[in-house]
XYZ file of C-alpha atoms in Angstrom:
362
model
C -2.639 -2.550 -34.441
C -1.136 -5.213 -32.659
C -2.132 -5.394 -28.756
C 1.970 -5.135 -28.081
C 1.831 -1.760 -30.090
C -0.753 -0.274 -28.153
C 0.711 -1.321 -25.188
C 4.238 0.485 -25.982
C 1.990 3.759 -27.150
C 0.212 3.712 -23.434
C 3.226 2.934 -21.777
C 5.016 5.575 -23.971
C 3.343 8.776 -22.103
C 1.890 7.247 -18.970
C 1.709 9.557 -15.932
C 1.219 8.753 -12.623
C -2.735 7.575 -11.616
C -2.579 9.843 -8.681
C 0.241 11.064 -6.511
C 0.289 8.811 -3.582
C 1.025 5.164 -3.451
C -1.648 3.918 -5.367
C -3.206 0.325 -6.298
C -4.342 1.595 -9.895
C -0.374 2.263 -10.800
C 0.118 -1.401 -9.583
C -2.123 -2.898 -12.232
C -0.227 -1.238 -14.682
C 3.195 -2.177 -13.298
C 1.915 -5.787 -12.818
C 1.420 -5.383 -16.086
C 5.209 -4.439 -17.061
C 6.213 -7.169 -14.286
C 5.047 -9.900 -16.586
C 5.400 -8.699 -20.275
C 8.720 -8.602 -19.077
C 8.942 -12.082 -17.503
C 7.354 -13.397 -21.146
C 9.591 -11.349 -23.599
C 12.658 -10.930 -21.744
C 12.100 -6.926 -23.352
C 14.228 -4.619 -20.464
C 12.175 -1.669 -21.485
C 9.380 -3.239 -18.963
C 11.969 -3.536 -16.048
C 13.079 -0.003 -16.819
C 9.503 1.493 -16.882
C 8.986 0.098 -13.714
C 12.655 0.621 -11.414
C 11.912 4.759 -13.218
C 8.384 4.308 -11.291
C 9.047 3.045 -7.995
C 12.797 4.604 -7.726
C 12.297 8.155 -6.243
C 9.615 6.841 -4.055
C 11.482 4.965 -1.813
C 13.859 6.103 0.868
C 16.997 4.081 1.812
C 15.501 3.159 4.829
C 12.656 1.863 2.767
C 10.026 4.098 3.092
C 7.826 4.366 0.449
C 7.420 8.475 0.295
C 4.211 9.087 -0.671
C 2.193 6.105 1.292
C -1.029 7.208 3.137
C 0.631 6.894 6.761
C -2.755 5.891 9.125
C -5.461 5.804 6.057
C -5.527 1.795 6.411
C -6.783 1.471 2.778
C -5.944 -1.453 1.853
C -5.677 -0.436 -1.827
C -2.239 0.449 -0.747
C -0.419 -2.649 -1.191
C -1.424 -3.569 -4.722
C 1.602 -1.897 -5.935
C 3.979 -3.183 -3.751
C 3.888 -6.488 -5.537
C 6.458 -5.140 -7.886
C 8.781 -4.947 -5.229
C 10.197 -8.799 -5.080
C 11.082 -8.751 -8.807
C 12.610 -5.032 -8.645
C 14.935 -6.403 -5.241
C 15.539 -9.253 -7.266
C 16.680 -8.379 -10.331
C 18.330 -5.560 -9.285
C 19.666 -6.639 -5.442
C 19.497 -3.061 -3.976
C 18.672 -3.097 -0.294
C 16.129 -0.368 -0.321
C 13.351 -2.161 -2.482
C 13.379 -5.607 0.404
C 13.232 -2.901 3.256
C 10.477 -1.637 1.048
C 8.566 -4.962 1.084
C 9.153 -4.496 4.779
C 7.661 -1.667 4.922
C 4.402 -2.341 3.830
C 4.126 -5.825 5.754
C 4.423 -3.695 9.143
C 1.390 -1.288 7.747
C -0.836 -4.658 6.807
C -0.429 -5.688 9.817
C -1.899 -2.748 11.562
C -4.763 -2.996 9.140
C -8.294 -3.083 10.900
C -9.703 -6.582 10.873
C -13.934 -7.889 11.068
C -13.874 -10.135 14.115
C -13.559 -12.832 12.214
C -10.196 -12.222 10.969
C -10.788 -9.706 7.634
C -8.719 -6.749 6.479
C -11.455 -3.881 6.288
C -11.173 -2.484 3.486
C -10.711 0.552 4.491
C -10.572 2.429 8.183
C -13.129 4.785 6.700
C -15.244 1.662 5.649
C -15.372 -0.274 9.266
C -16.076 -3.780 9.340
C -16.472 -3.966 5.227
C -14.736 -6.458 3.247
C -14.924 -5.801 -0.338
C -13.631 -8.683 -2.749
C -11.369 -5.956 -4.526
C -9.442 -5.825 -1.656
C -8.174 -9.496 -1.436
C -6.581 -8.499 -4.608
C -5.085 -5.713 -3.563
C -3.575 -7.028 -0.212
C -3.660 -11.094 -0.177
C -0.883 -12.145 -3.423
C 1.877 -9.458 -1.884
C 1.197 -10.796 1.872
C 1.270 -14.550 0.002
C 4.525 -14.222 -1.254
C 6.213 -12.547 1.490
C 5.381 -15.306 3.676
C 6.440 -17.948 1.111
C 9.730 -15.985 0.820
C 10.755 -14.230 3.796
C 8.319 -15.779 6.752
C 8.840 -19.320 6.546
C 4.967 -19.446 6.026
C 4.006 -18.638 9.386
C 0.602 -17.014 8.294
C -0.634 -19.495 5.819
C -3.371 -19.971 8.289
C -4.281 -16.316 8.609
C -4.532 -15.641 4.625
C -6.691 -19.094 4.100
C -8.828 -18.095 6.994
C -10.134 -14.777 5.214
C -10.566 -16.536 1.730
C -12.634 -19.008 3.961
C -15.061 -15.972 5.336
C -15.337 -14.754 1.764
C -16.513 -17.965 1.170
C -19.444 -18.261 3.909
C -20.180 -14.852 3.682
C -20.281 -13.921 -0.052
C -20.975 -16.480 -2.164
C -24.417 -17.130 -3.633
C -25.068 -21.424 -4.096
C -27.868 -20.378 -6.454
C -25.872 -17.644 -8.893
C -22.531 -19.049 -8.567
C -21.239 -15.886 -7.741
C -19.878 -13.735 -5.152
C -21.261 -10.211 -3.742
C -19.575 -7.256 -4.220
C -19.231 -6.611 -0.552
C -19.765 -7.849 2.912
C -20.977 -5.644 6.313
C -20.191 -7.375 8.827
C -21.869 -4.986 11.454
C -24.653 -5.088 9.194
C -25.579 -1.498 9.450
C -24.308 0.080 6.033
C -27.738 1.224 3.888
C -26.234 -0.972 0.962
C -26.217 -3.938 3.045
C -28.443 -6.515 3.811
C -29.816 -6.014 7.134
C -29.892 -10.379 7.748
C -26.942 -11.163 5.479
C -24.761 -7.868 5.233
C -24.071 -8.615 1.831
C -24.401 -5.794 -0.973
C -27.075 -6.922 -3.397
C -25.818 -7.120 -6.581
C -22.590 -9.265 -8.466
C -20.309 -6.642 -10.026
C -18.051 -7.748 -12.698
C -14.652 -6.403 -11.739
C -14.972 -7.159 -8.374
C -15.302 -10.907 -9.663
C -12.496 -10.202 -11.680
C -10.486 -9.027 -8.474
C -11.326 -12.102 -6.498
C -10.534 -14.570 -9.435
C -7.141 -13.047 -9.763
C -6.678 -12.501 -5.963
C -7.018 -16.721 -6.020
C -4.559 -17.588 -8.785
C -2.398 -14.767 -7.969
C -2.463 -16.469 -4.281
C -2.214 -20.188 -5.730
C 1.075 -18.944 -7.605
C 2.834 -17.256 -4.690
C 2.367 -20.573 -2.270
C 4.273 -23.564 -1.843
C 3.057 -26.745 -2.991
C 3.894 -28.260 -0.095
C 1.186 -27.220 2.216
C -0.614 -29.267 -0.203
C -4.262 -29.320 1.579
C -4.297 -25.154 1.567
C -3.153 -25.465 -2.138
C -5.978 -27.507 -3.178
C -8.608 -25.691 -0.707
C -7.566 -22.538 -2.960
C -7.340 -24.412 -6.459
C -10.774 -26.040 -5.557
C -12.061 -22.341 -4.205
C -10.968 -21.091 -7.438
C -12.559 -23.698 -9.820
C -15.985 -23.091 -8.059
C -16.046 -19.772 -8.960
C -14.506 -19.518 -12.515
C -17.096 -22.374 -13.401
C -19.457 -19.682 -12.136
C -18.806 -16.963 -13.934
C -18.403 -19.047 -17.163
C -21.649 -19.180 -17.442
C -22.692 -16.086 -17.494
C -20.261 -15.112 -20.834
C -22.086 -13.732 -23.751
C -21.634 -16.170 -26.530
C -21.331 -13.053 -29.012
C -18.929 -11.472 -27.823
C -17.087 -13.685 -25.574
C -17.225 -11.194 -22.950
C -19.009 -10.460 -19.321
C -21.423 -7.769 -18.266
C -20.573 -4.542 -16.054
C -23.490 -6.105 -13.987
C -23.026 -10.283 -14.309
C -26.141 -11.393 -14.110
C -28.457 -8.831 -15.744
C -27.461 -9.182 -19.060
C -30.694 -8.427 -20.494
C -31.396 -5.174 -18.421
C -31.822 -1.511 -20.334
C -28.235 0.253 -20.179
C -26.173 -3.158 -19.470
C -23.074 -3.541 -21.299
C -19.938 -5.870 -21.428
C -16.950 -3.995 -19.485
C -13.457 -4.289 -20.305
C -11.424 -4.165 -16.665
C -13.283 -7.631 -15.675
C -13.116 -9.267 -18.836
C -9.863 -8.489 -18.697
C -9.525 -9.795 -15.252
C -11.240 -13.246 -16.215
C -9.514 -13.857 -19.058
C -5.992 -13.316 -17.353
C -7.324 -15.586 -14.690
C -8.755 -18.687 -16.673
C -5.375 -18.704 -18.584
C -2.935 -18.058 -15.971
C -4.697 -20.704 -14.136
C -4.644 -23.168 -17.023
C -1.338 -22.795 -17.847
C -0.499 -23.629 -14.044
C -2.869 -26.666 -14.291
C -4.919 -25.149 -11.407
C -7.787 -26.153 -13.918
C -7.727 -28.118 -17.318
C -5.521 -26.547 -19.819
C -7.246 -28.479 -22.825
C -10.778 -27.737 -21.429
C -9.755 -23.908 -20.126
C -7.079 -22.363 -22.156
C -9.328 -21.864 -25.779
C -11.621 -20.304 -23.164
C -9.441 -17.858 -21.842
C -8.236 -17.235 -25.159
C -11.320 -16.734 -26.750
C -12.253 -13.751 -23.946
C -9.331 -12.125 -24.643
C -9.542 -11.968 -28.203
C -12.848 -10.577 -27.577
C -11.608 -7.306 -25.761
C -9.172 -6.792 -28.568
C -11.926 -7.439 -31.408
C -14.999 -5.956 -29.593
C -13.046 -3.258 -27.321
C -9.587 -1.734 -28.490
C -10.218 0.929 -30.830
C -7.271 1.073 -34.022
C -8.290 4.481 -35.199
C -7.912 5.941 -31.910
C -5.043 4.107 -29.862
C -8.098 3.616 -27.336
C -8.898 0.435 -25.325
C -12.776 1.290 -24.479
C -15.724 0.703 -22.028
C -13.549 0.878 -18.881
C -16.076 1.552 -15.683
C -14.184 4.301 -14.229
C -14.924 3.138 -10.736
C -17.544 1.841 -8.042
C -17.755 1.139 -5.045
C -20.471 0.613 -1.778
C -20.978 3.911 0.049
C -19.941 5.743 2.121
C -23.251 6.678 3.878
C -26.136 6.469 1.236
C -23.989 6.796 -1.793
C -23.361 3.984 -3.783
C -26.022 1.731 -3.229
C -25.254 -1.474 -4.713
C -28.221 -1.521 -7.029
C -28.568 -2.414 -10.347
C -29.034 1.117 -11.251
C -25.970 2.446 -9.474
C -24.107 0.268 -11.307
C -24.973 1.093 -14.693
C -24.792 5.103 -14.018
C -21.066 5.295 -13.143
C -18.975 6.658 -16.433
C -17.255 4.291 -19.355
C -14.087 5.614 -19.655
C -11.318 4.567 -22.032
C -7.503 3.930 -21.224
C -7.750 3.471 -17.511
C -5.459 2.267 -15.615
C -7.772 -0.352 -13.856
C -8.371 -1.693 -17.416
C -5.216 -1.318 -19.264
C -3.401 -3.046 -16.664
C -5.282 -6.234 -16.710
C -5.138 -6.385 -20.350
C -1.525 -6.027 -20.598
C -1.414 -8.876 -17.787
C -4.053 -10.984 -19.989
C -1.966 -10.480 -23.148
C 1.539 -11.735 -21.190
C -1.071 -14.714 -19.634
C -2.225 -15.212 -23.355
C 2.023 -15.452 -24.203
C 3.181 -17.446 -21.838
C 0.308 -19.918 -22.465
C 1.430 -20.340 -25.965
C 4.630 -20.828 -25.618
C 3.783 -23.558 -22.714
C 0.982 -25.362 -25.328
């Protein structure tokens, strides 16, 4: 089976993730957005104008939003917006884009400047979110804002910075309390104590996503992100099984009872290390066999011929609320492998267009 076909077959009967506006959808129509960039193919335009059509009023409001929820999961999918206004030039899908700017900016912030990540979840910044909220707000300002809040968006990467990033692993924590007060976190640091994979994932494609969106010009804030970025893919690097060519659900316990390599940040990294080779954010002749190599290790270790299935998708995780979710090891490892998820097919169809566009650029 070739990675295309099972793409088409997924594609073929896909229903929506969940019936409001929803960041799991996005993966998959990021997905579309750039097999359709790489092939030219107008059945991934089509798949996505059917999605994101009925949704939206004339006036641009997306229909089924969560009005007042401030989850910031919310504005994953609205990335697909600036290539649906412009390939298609109806008004609806920029007042759209509109739309959702005016709801991030009513987003809770930490009091240093963070989106929480969500209004239930008060003073919490979770790396997943930077993904979710930071490459749409990026290329709205490049586009429509004359880069007025450059400053703002850097700012946040730079807390994520001081606040999550471990010197000794080379990696970043889950998530960050800044009221220090939630039973995951750290009750000196407010970090969450353990490095999970597709949260990594999340913030490594949060950073190249960002990188591509900006202008070049503001050429110090371009290389504080590129250098941002090279820290923490050398990082995670490290930690790749040199079987498999492939990361664990939890990064640095490899060798822990139960631990196993998980598709959705694989994914993620791979997409990231070649989108950001083929950009020159990093080397392309040290980087780009890399990324390949992960890649080809989903499609060899995790995408099942016999059953159309790509496999060993964590369903989800998260921190809390309350004493749920706890961060540990443990936790970790007990939430359910699922196969065909959204969360996971999406980044694979984005690492296979990554993996096609890097080819043709060699």
């Amino acid at each position: 089976m070739s990675e295309l076909n099972y793409i088409n077959n997924f594609l073929k009967d896909y229903q929506h993730y969940k019936t409001y506006w929803n960041y799991e959808d996005g993966c998959v129509l990021m997905g579309c957005q750039q097999l359709y960039q790489v092939t030219g193919d107008k059945y991934y335009l089509e798949f996505i104008l059917e999605y994101i059509d009925p949704l939206i009023d004339e006036d641009g409001t997306i229909t089924n939003f969560e009005f007042g929820k401030h989850n910031i999961d919310g504005f994953n999918a609205g990335k697909i917006l600036y290539l649906a206004y412009e390939e298609t030039g109806i008004t609806k899908y920029r007042r759209a884009i509109d739309f959702l700017i005016r709801n991030l900016m009513e987003q809770p912030r930490t009091k240093e400047g963070n989106f929480f990540h969500k209004a239930i979840y008060p003073n919490q910044v979770w790396l997943d979110g930077l993904y979710m909220a930071q490459p749409f707000y990026m290329e709205y300002e490049t586009k429509y804002n004359k880069k007025e809040n450059y400053n703002d968006m850097l700012n946040q990467f730079r807390n994520v910075r001081k606040y999550m990033y471990d010197p000794d692993k080379k990696l970043y924590y889950h998530g960050y309390d800044e009221a220090k007060i939630q039973p995951w976190a750290n009750k000196e640091t407010g970090l969450s104590p353990n490095f999970w994979l597709r949260s990594m994932g999340w913030y490594l494609m949060a950073l190249i996503d960002v990188i591509d969106n900006m202008s070049e010009e503001i050429y110090e804030q371009y290389r504080e992100y590129c250098d941002l970025f090279k820290e923490a893919i050398d990082g995670i690097l490290q930690y790749k099984d040199k079987t498999t060519n492939l990361f664990y659900q939890v990064i640095d316990h490899a060798d822990t009872e139960g631990n196993y390599t998980e598709t959705s940040g694989s994914a993620m990294v791979a997409y990231a290390v070649m989108k950001a080779a083929r950009l020159g954010v990093i080397s392309c002749e040290k980087y780009a066999d890399e990324g390949i190599a992960i890649f080809d290790g989903i499609v060899k270790e995790k995408l099942d011929e016999d059953k159309n299935e790509l496999t060993d998708i964590c369903w989800v995780a998260g921190l809390g609320p309350g004493e749920q979710r706890d961060g540990s090891v443990e936790y970790y490892l007990s939430e359910k492998r699922v196969s065909n998820d959204s969360k996971g097919v999406g980044p694979f169809m984005m690492a296979y267009a990554q993996k096609l566009m890097l080819q043709k650029s060699l």
